[in-house]
Amino acid sequence: MLNLLELEQLVAFADQGTLSKTAEVLHLSQPTITRTMQHLEEEFGVSLFSRSKNKIQLNETGKKAVEYARGLLADAQEAVVQVQAFDKRLHTITVQSCAPAPLWFLLPVLSSEFPGQTISSTLSEETEILQKVASGECALGILPWPVELKGVSCVPLLEEKLSVCVPEEHHLASREHLTFEELNGFNCLLLSQIGFWDKLCREKMPASRFLVQTDEFEFQELVRQSALFCFTTDLTKDIRSSKGLLARRKVIPITAPEANVTYHLLFTNPVYRTVAETCRARR
Amino acid sequence: MLNLLELEQLVAFADQGTLSKTAEVLHLSQPTITRTMQHLEEEFGVSLFSRSKNKIQLNETGKKAVEYARGLLADAQEAVVQVQAFDKRLHTITVQSCAPAPLWFLLPVLSSEFPGQTISSTLSEETEILQKVASGECALGILPWPVELKGVSCVPLLEEKLSVCVPEEHHLASREHLTFEELNGFNCLLLSQIGFWDKLCREKMPASRFLVQTDEFEFQELVRQSALFCFTTDLTKDIRSSKGLLARRKVIPITAPEANVTYHLLFTNPVYRTVAETCRARR
DNA sequence: TATTATTACGTTAGGCGTAAAGATT
DNA sequence: AATCTTTACGCCTAACGTAATAATA
């Protein structure tokens, strides 16, 4: 039976050209390499080298053996990687969401209901989410609308309502409701990593410019220091509303069906059916 | 690094179901199998088994690992086989001929000019011969006519002239020459393994029946005891002509271009160019 | 003379088997 | 009681390194 460690020495020799160099790069002694090459010839049952007194090199058969050795070594490495990846998939719950807010509720529920499992979440495009849930590549998906697809279950998860934060001194601050059409043309501050909201705003307010901030702190500073519009939702229960961040701003709901979304949980494995209910209960 | 011997134990366990049975079929002790399975988990870096106090079985990841192990073991075995086959091809000269006679001259020449090389010869169809020489699958080919094909060299080798052996009492025995048309309808004895001659006779003498004999001795006995026609050629220098075999028969040449063939030697490797000349010299 | 492959030899570490323990059916 | 897995322990092989040899550039 072939030995992968010996094959590794063989390809190292093919790369290095001499037994000494091979021994050096593998941190072994020359005699060890000599012995291994002799042993490989026994294992293959054929001569692999042409030897002079002071020189040894691969013959044609030896070169062919090296080809196969490279393949076997690569396959062996790949097998380990693949088995580890398989095991990881088996022990991780992968979640792909169209927006961050539902994850704030879903992830704690998953952690407590599936202890020991690793939970991995990503923000993605809606089409990608559906495809990955359907293919089984990802266990859970969150979309801002219901879908019907055989093999994929879909249950309502949470609602989220978008509001705009208008500076108090702005003439729109007195309004009780606003529409995208009325906001269109005003420039807005946006946080990055807000999923499909970004796309929705650009679509509904094509005349506006959006200043996307990657850093949370810088975003807050700009909200305080500027008169630019920004957004919030009813699921956002951070400091903004309570403390100084929105102190001098009016939070005005946006009346548009697209601004009031109902997130839906997608899954193929029925064990996840209950987590949607648990999420709604914790809301 | 994975160890193929350990992987072999893993697939044996997958096949047997218990460590004890595995140890038994592999002629090892149970503790050895236990240790190997533990070591395999270290090598893969993941858990491969679900263990109770008295029972161990593959988990999902383990089954996946077994899949890869089977693949790697098969590939390793295949690699050895392929390398040996490559080495054999490297040290054997493969000859495919359309008829046996030219081999009687060619094979001794090859043996003396390429000592140490194994020589393997087969009788084949003309199309197969050309294809195998062109593909490099076979080093030398012998056809009864010249061919022109890029990459394939073709040189004249030997001539062979077909004669018919007619019983002395037969009315055709007085003729100096005969044609296939005149022979057509008479039943003939044939030896098997005569290559393209068999096909030629059937084509030129469609009204005749051919009694093909596998055994040389039985063939000779039938020649002596029957009045059936048979064939010989000028390259056939066995006992027939001298001794009793053809004592009471007349050997009459067949006048037809197809009955006077010039064998041609086909090859891709130029080292074989000289052997044709040597064959002609020895004729 | 420096480099390289191979052989000889002593040492060590890893792998195997025996024995025993713990647990289940 | 029988079967199975795992641990503990001792032995032995086989693989390694050092040193020496031989040959080449």
Coordinates of C-alpha atoms (C1' of nucleotides) in Angstrom, one line a residue:
Chain A
M1 CA 0.0 0.0 0.0
L2 CA 1.3 3.4 -0.9
N3 CA 2.2 5.8 1.9
L4 CA 1.3 9.5 1.4
L5 CA 4.3 10.7 3.5
E6 CA 6.6 8.8 1.1
L7 CA 4.8 10.2 -1.9
E8 CA 5.3 13.7 -0.4
Q9 CA 9.1 13.0 -0.4
L10 CA 8.9 11.8 -4.0
V11 CA 7.3 15.0 -5.2
A12 CA 9.7 17.1 -3.1
F13 CA 12.5 15.3 -4.8
A14 CA 10.9 16.0 -8.2
D15 CA 10.8 19.6 -7.3
Q16 CA 14.3 19.8 -5.8
G17 CA 16.3 17.6 -8.1
T18 CA 18.7 16.1 -5.5
L19 CA 18.2 14.0 -2.5
S20 CA 20.2 16.4 -0.3
K21 CA 18.1 19.4 -1.2
T22 CA 15.0 17.3 -0.6
A23 CA 16.3 16.2 2.8
E24 CA 17.0 19.8 3.6
V25 CA 13.6 21.2 2.7
L26 CA 11.8 18.4 4.5
H27 CA 14.0 18.6 7.6
L28 CA 15.1 15.0 7.2
S29 CA 18.5 13.4 6.7
Q30 CA 19.8 12.3 3.3
P31 CA 19.8 8.6 4.2
T32 CA 16.1 8.8 5.0
I33 CA 15.3 10.1 1.5
T34 CA 17.5 7.5 -0.1
R35 CA 15.7 4.7 1.8
T36 CA 12.3 6.2 1.0
M37 CA 13.0 6.3 -2.7
Q38 CA 14.2 2.7 -2.6
H39 CA 11.0 1.8 -0.7
L40 CA 8.8 3.6 -3.3
E41 CA 10.3 1.6 -6.1
E42 CA 9.4 -1.6 -4.1
E43 CA 5.9 -0.3 -3.6
F44 CA 5.3 0.6 -7.2
G45 CA 7.1 -2.6 -8.3
V46 CA 9.0 -0.8 -11.0
S47 CA 12.2 1.2 -11.3
L48 CA 11.6 5.0 -10.9
F49 CA 15.1 6.3 -11.1
S50 CA 18.2 6.2 -13.2
R51 CA 21.2 6.1 -10.9
S52 CA 24.9 6.9 -11.4
K53 CA 27.4 6.7 -8.6
N54 CA 26.9 10.4 -7.7
K55 CA 23.6 11.2 -9.3
I56 CA 20.1 10.0 -9.1
Q57 CA 17.2 11.2 -11.3
L58 CA 13.7 10.3 -12.2
N59 CA 13.3 8.1 -15.3
E60 CA 10.2 8.3 -17.5
T61 CA 8.3 6.0 -15.2
G62 CA 9.3 8.0 -12.2
K63 CA 8.0 11.1 -13.7
K64 CA 4.7 9.4 -14.3
A65 CA 4.7 8.2 -10.7
V66 CA 5.2 11.8 -9.6
E67 CA 2.2 12.9 -11.6
Y68 CA 0.0 10.4 -9.8
A69 CA 1.6 11.3 -6.4
R70 CA 0.8 14.9 -6.8
G71 CA -2.8 14.0 -7.6
L72 CA -3.1 11.7 -4.7
L73 CA -1.6 14.2 -2.3
A74 CA -3.9 17.0 -3.5
D75 CA -6.9 14.7 -3.2
A76 CA -6.0 13.7 0.3
Q77 CA -5.7 17.3 1.4
E78 CA -8.9 18.1 -0.3
A79 CA -10.6 15.2 1.4
V80 CA -9.7 16.6 4.8
V81 CA -10.9 20.0 3.9
Q82 CA -14.1 18.7 2.5
V83 CA -14.8 16.5 5.6
Q84 CA -14.2 19.4 7.9
A85 CA -16.4 21.7 5.8
F86 CA -19.1 19.0 5.8
D87 CA -18.8 18.8 9.6
K88 CA -19.0 22.5 10.0
R89 CA -22.1 22.7 7.9
L90 CA -23.6 20.0 10.0
H91 CA -23.0 22.1 13.2
T92 CA -23.7 25.6 11.9
I93 CA -27.0 27.2 11.3
T94 CA -26.6 29.5 8.3
V95 CA -28.9 32.5 8.1
Q96 CA -29.2 34.9 5.2
S97 CA -31.3 38.0 5.8
C98 CA -32.4 40.9 3.6
A99 CA -32.1 43.3 6.6
P100 CA -30.4 43.4 10.0
A101 CA -33.4 44.1 12.3
P102 CA -35.0 40.6 12.2
L103 CA -31.6 39.1 13.0
W104 CA -31.6 41.0 16.3
F105 CA -34.5 38.9 17.4
L106 CA -33.8 35.6 15.5
L107 CA -30.2 35.0 16.5
P108 CA -30.8 35.0 20.3
V109 CA -33.7 32.6 19.8
L110 CA -31.5 30.3 17.7
S111 CA -28.7 30.4 20.2
S112 CA -31.0 29.4 23.1
E113 CA -33.0 26.8 21.1
F114 CA -29.9 25.2 19.5
P115 CA -27.1 25.4 22.0
G116 CA -23.8 24.1 20.7
Q117 CA -24.6 24.9 17.1
T118 CA -22.6 27.7 15.5
I119 CA -24.8 30.4 14.0
S120 CA -23.6 32.2 11.0
S121 CA -25.6 35.1 9.5
T122 CA -25.1 37.3 6.4
L123 CA -27.0 40.0 4.7
S124 CA -27.8 39.2 1.1
E125 CA -29.8 40.0 -2.0
E126 CA -33.4 38.7 -2.0
T127 CA -32.9 36.3 -5.0
E128 CA -29.7 34.9 -3.5
I129 CA -31.5 34.2 -0.2
L130 CA -34.3 32.3 -1.8
Q131 CA -31.9 30.3 -4.0
K132 CA -29.6 29.3 -1.1
V133 CA -32.4 28.2 1.1
A134 CA -33.9 26.2 -1.7
S135 CA -30.6 24.5 -2.5
G136 CA -30.0 23.7 1.2
E137 CA -26.8 25.7 1.2
C138 CA -28.3 27.8 4.0
A139 CA -30.7 26.7 6.6
L140 CA -32.8 29.9 7.2
G141 CA -33.6 32.9 5.0
I142 CA -35.4 36.2 5.8
L143 CA -37.3 38.0 3.1
P144 CA -39.4 41.2 3.3
W145 CA -42.3 39.4 1.6
P146 CA -43.8 36.0 1.5
V147 CA -42.8 33.5 -1.2
E148 CA -44.3 30.3 -2.5
L149 CA -41.9 27.6 -3.6
K150 CA -42.2 23.9 -3.3
G151 CA -39.9 22.4 -0.7
V152 CA -39.4 25.8 1.0
S153 CA -41.6 26.7 4.0
C154 CA -42.4 30.4 4.6
V155 CA -44.0 31.9 7.8
P156 CA -44.4 35.5 8.9
L157 CA -41.7 36.6 11.3
L158 CA -41.9 40.3 12.3
E159 CA -43.1 43.7 11.0
E160 CA -40.9 46.7 10.6
K161 CA -42.1 50.2 9.8
L162 CA -39.8 52.8 8.3
S163 CA -39.8 56.4 9.6
V164 CA -37.8 59.5 8.5
C165 CA -36.0 61.7 11.0
V166 CA -36.5 65.3 10.0
P167 CA -34.7 68.2 11.8
E168 CA -37.2 70.2 13.9
E169 CA -36.5 73.4 12.1
H170 CA -37.3 71.8 8.7
H171 CA -40.7 72.8 7.2
L172 CA -41.6 69.1 6.9
A173 CA -41.2 68.6 10.6
S174 CA -44.8 69.5 11.3
R175 CA -46.2 66.7 9.2
E176 CA -47.7 63.6 10.8
H177 CA -47.0 61.4 7.8
L178 CA -44.7 61.6 4.8
T179 CA -44.5 59.8 1.4
F180 CA -41.4 58.8 -0.6
E181 CA -42.6 61.2 -3.2
E182 CA -42.4 64.1 -0.7
L183 CA -39.0 63.0 0.5
N184 CA -37.6 62.5 -3.0
G185 CA -34.9 65.0 -3.7
F186 CA -33.7 65.5 -0.1
N187 CA -30.3 64.1 0.6
C188 CA -30.1 61.5 3.3
L189 CA -27.6 59.9 5.7
L190 CA -27.6 56.2 5.6
L191 CA -25.8 53.5 7.5
S192 CA -24.2 50.7 5.6
Q193 CA -25.2 47.1 6.2
I194 CA -29.0 47.9 6.3
G195 CA -29.8 45.3 3.6
F196 CA -32.7 45.8 1.3
W197 CA -33.6 49.2 2.8
D198 CA -30.7 50.7 0.9
K199 CA -32.0 49.4 -2.4
L200 CA -35.6 50.5 -1.5
C201 CA -34.7 54.1 -0.7
R202 CA -32.7 54.5 -3.9
E203 CA -35.6 53.1 -5.9
K204 CA -38.2 55.2 -4.3
M205 CA -36.2 58.4 -4.0
P206 CA -34.2 58.5 -7.3
A207 CA -33.6 62.3 -7.0
S208 CA -32.0 62.0 -3.6
R209 CA -28.3 61.5 -2.8
F210 CA -27.5 59.0 -0.1
L211 CA -24.4 59.5 2.1
V212 CA -23.6 56.0 3.3
Q213 CA -21.6 55.8 6.5
T214 CA -19.7 52.7 7.4
D215 CA -18.9 53.8 10.9
E216 CA -21.7 54.0 13.4
F217 CA -20.1 56.7 15.4
E218 CA -19.4 58.9 12.4
F219 CA -23.0 58.4 11.3
Q220 CA -24.3 59.6 14.7
E221 CA -22.0 62.6 14.7
L222 CA -23.3 63.6 11.2
V223 CA -26.9 63.1 12.4
R224 CA -26.2 65.6 15.2
Q225 CA -24.2 68.1 13.3
S226 CA -26.1 68.2 10.0
A227 CA -29.6 68.9 8.8
L228 CA -29.6 65.9 6.5
F229 CA -32.5 63.5 6.7
C230 CA -32.0 60.1 8.2
F231 CA -34.1 57.0 8.8
T232 CA -35.2 54.8 11.7
T233 CA -37.7 52.0 12.2
D234 CA -39.9 50.8 15.0
L235 CA -37.6 47.8 15.6
T236 CA -34.6 50.1 16.2
K237 CA -34.5 50.4 20.0
D238 CA -31.1 51.9 20.4
I239 CA -30.2 55.1 22.1
R240 CA -31.3 57.3 19.3
S241 CA -34.9 58.0 20.3
S242 CA -34.2 58.3 24.1
K243 CA -30.9 60.3 24.2
G244 CA -29.5 63.2 22.4
L245 CA -29.2 61.7 18.9
L246 CA -32.7 62.4 17.8
A247 CA -33.3 65.2 20.4
R248 CA -33.7 67.9 17.8
R249 CA -35.4 65.8 15.2
K250 CA -39.0 64.7 14.5
V251 CA -39.6 61.1 13.7
I252 CA -42.3 60.9 11.0
P253 CA -43.7 57.6 9.7
I254 CA -43.6 57.0 6.0
T255 CA -47.0 56.0 4.5
A256 CA -46.2 53.5 1.8
P257 CA -46.8 49.8 1.6
E258 CA -43.1 49.2 0.9
A259 CA -42.1 51.1 4.1
N260 CA -44.2 48.7 6.2
V261 CA -42.7 45.3 5.6
T262 CA -43.5 41.9 7.1
Y263 CA -40.4 39.8 7.3
H264 CA -40.9 36.1 6.4
L265 CA -38.8 33.2 7.6
L266 CA -37.8 30.7 4.9
F267 CA -36.6 27.2 5.7
T268 CA -36.6 23.6 4.4
N269 CA -36.0 21.8 7.7
P270 CA -39.2 21.7 9.8
V271 CA -37.3 22.0 13.1
Y272 CA -37.2 25.8 12.4
R273 CA -40.9 26.3 12.3
T274 CA -41.2 27.1 16.0
V275 CA -38.5 29.8 16.1
A276 CA -40.6 32.2 14.1
E277 CA -43.3 32.0 16.8
T278 CA -40.8 32.4 19.6
C279 CA -39.5 35.5 17.8
R280 CA -42.9 37.0 17.6
A281 CA -43.5 36.2 21.3
R282 CA -40.3 38.0 22.4
R283 CA -41.2 41.1 20.3
Chain B
M1 CA -1.2 13.8 6.8
L2 CA -3.7 11.0 6.1
N3 CA -2.4 7.5 6.2
L4 CA -3.9 5.1 3.6
L5 CA -3.5 2.1 5.9
E6 CA -5.6 3.8 8.5
L7 CA -8.2 4.8 5.8
E8 CA -8.4 1.1 4.9
Q9 CA -9.3 0.3 8.5
L10 CA -11.9 3.0 8.4
V11 CA -13.7 1.6 5.3
A12 CA -13.4 -1.9 6.7
F13 CA -15.2 -0.6 9.8
A14 CA -17.8 1.0 7.6
D15 CA -18.3 -2.4 5.9
Q16 CA -18.2 -4.5 9.1
G17 CA -20.1 -2.3 11.6
T18 CA -18.1 -3.2 14.7
L19 CA -14.5 -2.7 15.7
S20 CA -14.2 -6.4 16.6
K21 CA -15.3 -7.7 13.2
T22 CA -13.1 -5.1 11.6
A23 CA -10.1 -6.4 13.6
E24 CA -11.0 -9.9 12.7
V25 CA -11.1 -9.4 8.9
L26 CA -8.0 -7.3 8.9
H27 CA -6.1 -9.8 11.2
L28 CA -5.5 -7.1 13.8
S29 CA -6.4 -6.7 17.5
Q30 CA -9.4 -4.7 18.6
P31 CA -7.3 -2.2 20.5
T32 CA -5.4 -1.4 17.3
I33 CA -8.7 -0.5 15.5
T34 CA -9.8 1.6 18.4
R35 CA -6.6 3.5 18.4
T36 CA -6.7 4.0 14.6
M37 CA -10.2 5.4 14.7
Q38 CA -9.2 7.8 17.4
H39 CA -6.1 8.8 15.4
L40 CA -8.3 9.3 12.3
E41 CA -10.5 11.7 14.2
E42 CA -7.3 13.7 15.1
E43 CA -6.1 13.6 11.5
F44 CA -9.4 14.8 10.1
G45 CA -9.8 17.3 13.0
V46 CA -13.5 16.4 13.5
S47 CA -15.6 13.8 15.3
L48 CA -16.3 10.9 13.0
F49 CA -18.2 8.6 15.4
S50 CA -21.0 8.6 17.9
R51 CA -19.9 6.5 20.9
S52 CA -21.9 4.8 23.6
K53 CA -20.2 2.8 26.3
N54 CA -20.6 -0.4 24.3
K55 CA -21.2 0.8 20.8
I56 CA -19.4 2.9 18.3
Q57 CA -20.8 4.0 14.9
L58 CA -20.1 6.4 12.2
N59 CA -21.9 9.8 12.4
E60 CA -22.8 11.8 9.3
T61 CA -19.3 13.3 9.1
G62 CA -17.8 9.9 9.5
K63 CA -19.9 8.5 6.6
K64 CA -18.7 11.4 4.5
A65 CA -15.1 10.6 5.5
V66 CA -15.6 7.0 4.4
E67 CA -16.7 8.2 1.0
Y68 CA -13.5 10.1 0.5
A69 CA -11.5 7.2 2.0
R70 CA -12.9 4.8 -0.6
G71 CA -12.0 7.2 -3.3
L72 CA -8.5 7.8 -2.1
L73 CA -7.8 4.1 -1.7
A74 CA -9.2 3.3 -5.2
D75 CA -7.1 6.1 -6.7
A76 CA -4.0 4.9 -4.9
Q77 CA -4.4 1.4 -6.2
E78 CA -5.1 2.7 -9.6
A79 CA -2.0 4.8 -9.5
V80 CA 0.2 1.8 -8.9
V81 CA -1.5 -0.1 -11.7
Q82 CA -1.1 2.8 -14.1
V83 CA 2.5 3.4 -13.3
Q84 CA 3.3 -0.3 -13.8
A85 CA 1.4 -0.3 -17.1
F86 CA 3.3 2.8 -18.2
D87 CA 6.5 1.1 -17.3
K88 CA 5.6 -2.0 -19.2
R89 CA 4.6 0.0 -22.3
L90 CA 8.0 1.7 -22.0
H91 CA 9.8 -1.7 -22.1
T92 CA 7.7 -3.6 -24.6
I93 CA 7.6 -3.3 -28.4
T94 CA 4.0 -4.0 -29.5
V95 CA 3.6 -5.3 -33.0
Q96 CA 0.3 -5.7 -34.8
S97 CA 0.4 -7.6 -38.1
C98 CA -2.2 -8.5 -40.7
A99 CA -0.5 -11.9 -41.3
P100 CA 1.8 -14.3 -39.4
A101 CA 4.6 -14.7 -42.1
P102 CA 6.2 -11.2 -41.8
L103 CA 6.4 -11.7 -38.0
W104 CA 8.6 -14.8 -38.5
F105 CA 11.2 -12.4 -39.9
L106 CA 10.5 -9.3 -37.9
L107 CA 10.4 -10.7 -34.4
P108 CA 13.9 -12.2 -34.4
V109 CA 15.3 -8.9 -35.8
L110 CA 13.6 -7.0 -33.0
S111 CA 14.8 -9.4 -30.4
S112 CA 18.4 -9.0 -31.4
E113 CA 18.3 -5.2 -32.1
F114 CA 16.4 -4.4 -28.9
P115 CA 17.7 -6.8 -26.3
G116 CA 15.9 -6.5 -22.9
Q117 CA 12.7 -5.2 -24.5
T118 CA 9.7 -7.4 -24.3
I119 CA 8.1 -8.0 -27.7
S120 CA 4.4 -8.5 -28.0
S121 CA 2.8 -9.4 -31.3
T122 CA -0.9 -9.8 -32.3
L123 CA -2.8 -10.5 -35.5
S124 CA -5.4 -7.8 -36.2
E125 CA -7.7 -6.2 -38.7
E126 CA -6.0 -3.7 -41.1
T127 CA -8.0 -0.7 -39.9
E128 CA -7.2 -1.5 -36.3
I129 CA -3.5 -1.8 -37.1
L130 CA -3.4 1.6 -38.7
Q131 CA -5.3 3.2 -35.9
K132 CA -3.2 1.8 -33.1
V133 CA 0.1 2.7 -34.7
A134 CA -1.2 6.2 -35.4
S135 CA -2.4 6.6 -31.7
G136 CA 0.9 5.3 -30.4
E137 CA -0.8 2.5 -28.6
C138 CA 1.3 0.1 -30.7
A139 CA 4.9 0.7 -31.9
L140 CA 4.9 -1.3 -35.1
G141 CA 2.2 -2.4 -37.6
I142 CA 2.4 -4.6 -40.7
L143 CA -0.1 -4.1 -43.5
P144 CA -0.3 -5.8 -46.9
W145 CA -0.3 -2.5 -48.8
P146 CA 1.4 0.9 -48.3
V147 CA -0.4 3.7 -46.5
E148 CA 0.1 7.5 -46.4
L149 CA -0.8 9.2 -43.1
K150 CA 0.9 12.1 -41.5
G151 CA 2.9 11.1 -38.4
V152 CA 3.1 7.4 -39.6
S153 CA 6.1 6.2 -41.5
C154 CA 5.6 3.3 -44.0
V155 CA 8.4 1.3 -45.6
P156 CA 8.3 -1.9 -47.7
L157 CA 9.1 -5.0 -45.6
L158 CA 8.7 -8.3 -47.5
E159 CA 6.8 -9.9 -50.4
E160 CA 4.6 -13.0 -50.1
K161 CA 3.1 -14.9 -53.0
L162 CA 0.1 -17.2 -52.5
S163 CA -0.1 -20.6 -54.1
V164 CA -2.8 -23.3 -54.1
C165 CA -1.9 -27.0 -53.3
V166 CA -3.9 -29.2 -55.7
P167 CA -4.0 -33.0 -55.4
E168 CA -2.0 -34.5 -58.3
E169 CA -5.0 -36.5 -59.5
H170 CA -7.1 -33.4 -59.8
H171 CA -7.7 -32.1 -63.3
L172 CA -6.4 -28.6 -62.4
A173 CA -3.0 -30.1 -61.3
S174 CA -1.6 -29.8 -64.7
R175 CA -1.9 -26.0 -64.8
E176 CA 1.0 -23.7 -64.4
H177 CA -1.1 -20.8 -63.0
L178 CA -4.5 -20.5 -61.5
T179 CA -6.8 -17.6 -60.8
F180 CA -9.3 -17.1 -57.9
E181 CA -12.1 -17.3 -60.4
E182 CA -11.0 -20.8 -61.5
L183 CA -10.7 -21.9 -57.8
N184 CA -14.0 -20.4 -56.8
G185 CA -16.4 -23.1 -55.8
F186 CA -13.8 -25.7 -54.7
N187 CA -13.8 -26.2 -50.9
C188 CA -10.6 -25.6 -49.1
L189 CA -8.8 -26.4 -45.9
L190 CA -7.5 -23.4 -44.0
L191 CA -5.5 -22.9 -40.9
S192 CA -6.7 -20.4 -38.4
Q193 CA -4.5 -17.5 -37.4
I194 CA -3.5 -16.6 -41.0
G195 CA -4.6 -13.0 -40.7
F196 CA -5.9 -11.2 -43.7
W197 CA -5.5 -14.2 -46.0
D198 CA -8.6 -15.7 -44.6
K199 CA -10.7 -12.6 -45.4
L200 CA -9.1 -12.4 -48.9
C201 CA -10.0 -16.0 -49.8
R202 CA -13.6 -15.7 -48.7
E203 CA -13.9 -12.5 -50.7
K204 CA -12.3 -13.9 -53.9
M205 CA -13.9 -17.3 -53.7
P206 CA -17.4 -16.6 -52.4
A207 CA -18.8 -19.9 -53.7
S208 CA -16.2 -22.0 -51.8
R209 CA -16.5 -23.4 -48.3
F210 CA -13.5 -23.0 -46.0
L211 CA -12.8 -25.7 -43.4
V212 CA -10.8 -23.8 -40.8
Q213 CA -8.6 -25.9 -38.6
T214 CA -7.3 -24.6 -35.3
D215 CA -4.9 -27.4 -34.7
E216 CA -1.8 -27.6 -36.9
F217 CA -1.5 -31.4 -36.7
E218 CA -5.2 -32.0 -37.6
F219 CA -4.8 -29.6 -40.5
Q220 CA -1.8 -31.6 -41.8
E221 CA -3.6 -34.9 -41.4
L222 CA -6.6 -33.6 -43.4
V223 CA -4.2 -32.3 -46.1
R224 CA -2.8 -35.8 -46.4
Q225 CA -6.1 -37.7 -46.2
S226 CA -8.4 -35.5 -48.2
A227 CA -8.6 -34.2 -51.7
L228 CA -9.5 -30.7 -50.5
F229 CA -7.5 -27.8 -51.8
C230 CA -5.2 -25.9 -49.4
F231 CA -2.8 -23.0 -49.7
T232 CA 0.8 -22.2 -49.1
T233 CA 3.1 -19.2 -49.8
D234 CA 6.7 -18.6 -50.7
L235 CA 7.5 -17.5 -47.2
T236 CA 6.3 -20.8 -45.8
K237 CA 9.5 -22.8 -45.4
D238 CA 8.2 -25.5 -43.2
I239 CA 8.2 -29.3 -43.9
R240 CA 5.3 -29.2 -46.2
S241 CA 7.1 -28.7 -49.5
S242 CA 10.1 -31.0 -48.7
K243 CA 8.5 -34.0 -46.9
G244 CA 5.3 -36.0 -47.3
L245 CA 2.8 -33.3 -46.5
L246 CA 2.7 -32.0 -50.1
A247 CA 4.2 -35.1 -51.7
R248 CA 1.1 -35.9 -53.7
R249 CA 0.1 -32.3 -54.4
K250 CA 1.0 -29.8 -57.0
V251 CA 1.8 -26.3 -55.8
I252 CA 0.4 -23.8 -58.3
P253 CA 0.9 -20.0 -58.1
I254 CA -2.2 -17.8 -58.1
T255 CA -2.0 -15.0 -60.6
A256 CA -3.8 -12.1 -59.1
P257 CA -2.5 -8.9 -57.7
E258 CA -4.1 -9.6 -54.4
A259 CA -2.2 -12.9 -54.1
N260 CA 1.1 -11.2 -54.4
V261 CA 1.3 -8.8 -51.5
T262 CA 4.1 -6.5 -50.4
Y263 CA 4.0 -6.1 -46.6
H264 CA 4.7 -2.7 -45.3
L265 CA 6.1 -1.7 -41.9
L266 CA 4.3 1.1 -40.1
F267 CA 5.8 3.0 -37.2
T268 CA 6.0 6.5 -35.7
N269 CA 9.3 6.1 -33.8
P270 CA 12.2 6.5 -36.3
V271 CA 14.3 4.0 -34.4
Y272 CA 12.4 1.3 -36.2
R273 CA 13.3 2.4 -39.7
T274 CA 16.3 0.2 -40.0
V275 CA 14.6 -3.1 -38.9
A276 CA 12.7 -3.3 -42.2
E277 CA 16.0 -3.2 -44.1
T278 CA 17.5 -5.9 -41.8
C279 CA 14.5 -8.1 -42.4
R280 CA 14.9 -7.8 -46.2
A281 CA 18.6 -8.6 -45.8
R282 CA 17.8 -11.7 -43.9
R283 CA 15.2 -12.9 -46.3
Chain C
dT1 C1' 37.9 20.0 -2.1
dA2 C1' 33.1 20.2 -1.9
dT3 C1' 29.0 17.9 -3.1
dT4 C1' 26.2 13.8 -3.6
dA5 C1' 24.4 9.2 -3.1
dT6 C1' 24.7 5.0 -0.5
dT7 C1' 25.8 1.7 3.3
dA8 C1' 26.4 0.5 8.2
dC9 C1' 25.0 0.9 12.7
dG10 C1' 23.0 2.4 17.0
dT11 C1' 19.0 4.5 19.0
dT12 C1' 14.4 5.8 19.6
dA13 C1' 9.6 6.3 19.0
dG14 C1' 5.5 4.6 17.4
dG15 C1' 2.6 0.8 16.6
dC16 C1' 1.0 -3.7 17.9
dG17 C1' -0.7 -7.3 21.0
dT18 C1' -1.9 -9.0 25.6
dA19 C1' -4.4 -8.3 29.6
dA20 C1' -7.8 -6.1 32.1
dA21 C1' -11.6 -3.0 33.1
dG22 C1' -16.1 -1.1 32.3
dA23 C1' -20.5 -1.5 30.2
dT24 C1' -24.3 -3.3 27.6
dT25 C1' -27.6 -6.9 25.9
Chain D
dA1 C1' -22.6 -15.0 30.4
dA2 C1' -21.2 -13.2 26.2
dT3 C1' -20.0 -9.3 23.5
dC4 C1' -18.1 -4.9 22.7
dT5 C1' -15.2 -0.7 23.5
dT6 C1' -11.6 1.4 25.8
dT7 C1' -7.4 1.9 28.8
dA8 C1' -3.0 0.3 30.5
dC9 C1' 1.3 -1.7 29.8
dG10 C1' 5.2 -4.0 27.8
dC11 C1' 7.5 -5.5 23.6
dC12 C1' 9.3 -5.1 19.2
dT13 C1' 9.7 -3.5 14.7
dA14 C1' 10.7 -0.1 11.7
dA15 C1' 12.1 4.5 10.8
dC16 C1' 15.3 7.9 11.8
dG17 C1' 20.0 10.2 12.5
dT18 C1' 25.0 9.9 12.8
dA19 C1' 29.0 8.4 10.9
dA20 C1' 31.6 6.5 7.4
dT21 C1' 32.3 5.2 2.4
dA22 C1' 32.7 6.0 -2.4
dA23 C1' 32.5 8.6 -6.3
dT24 C1' 32.0 12.8 -9.1
dA25 C1' 32.5 17.6 -10.7

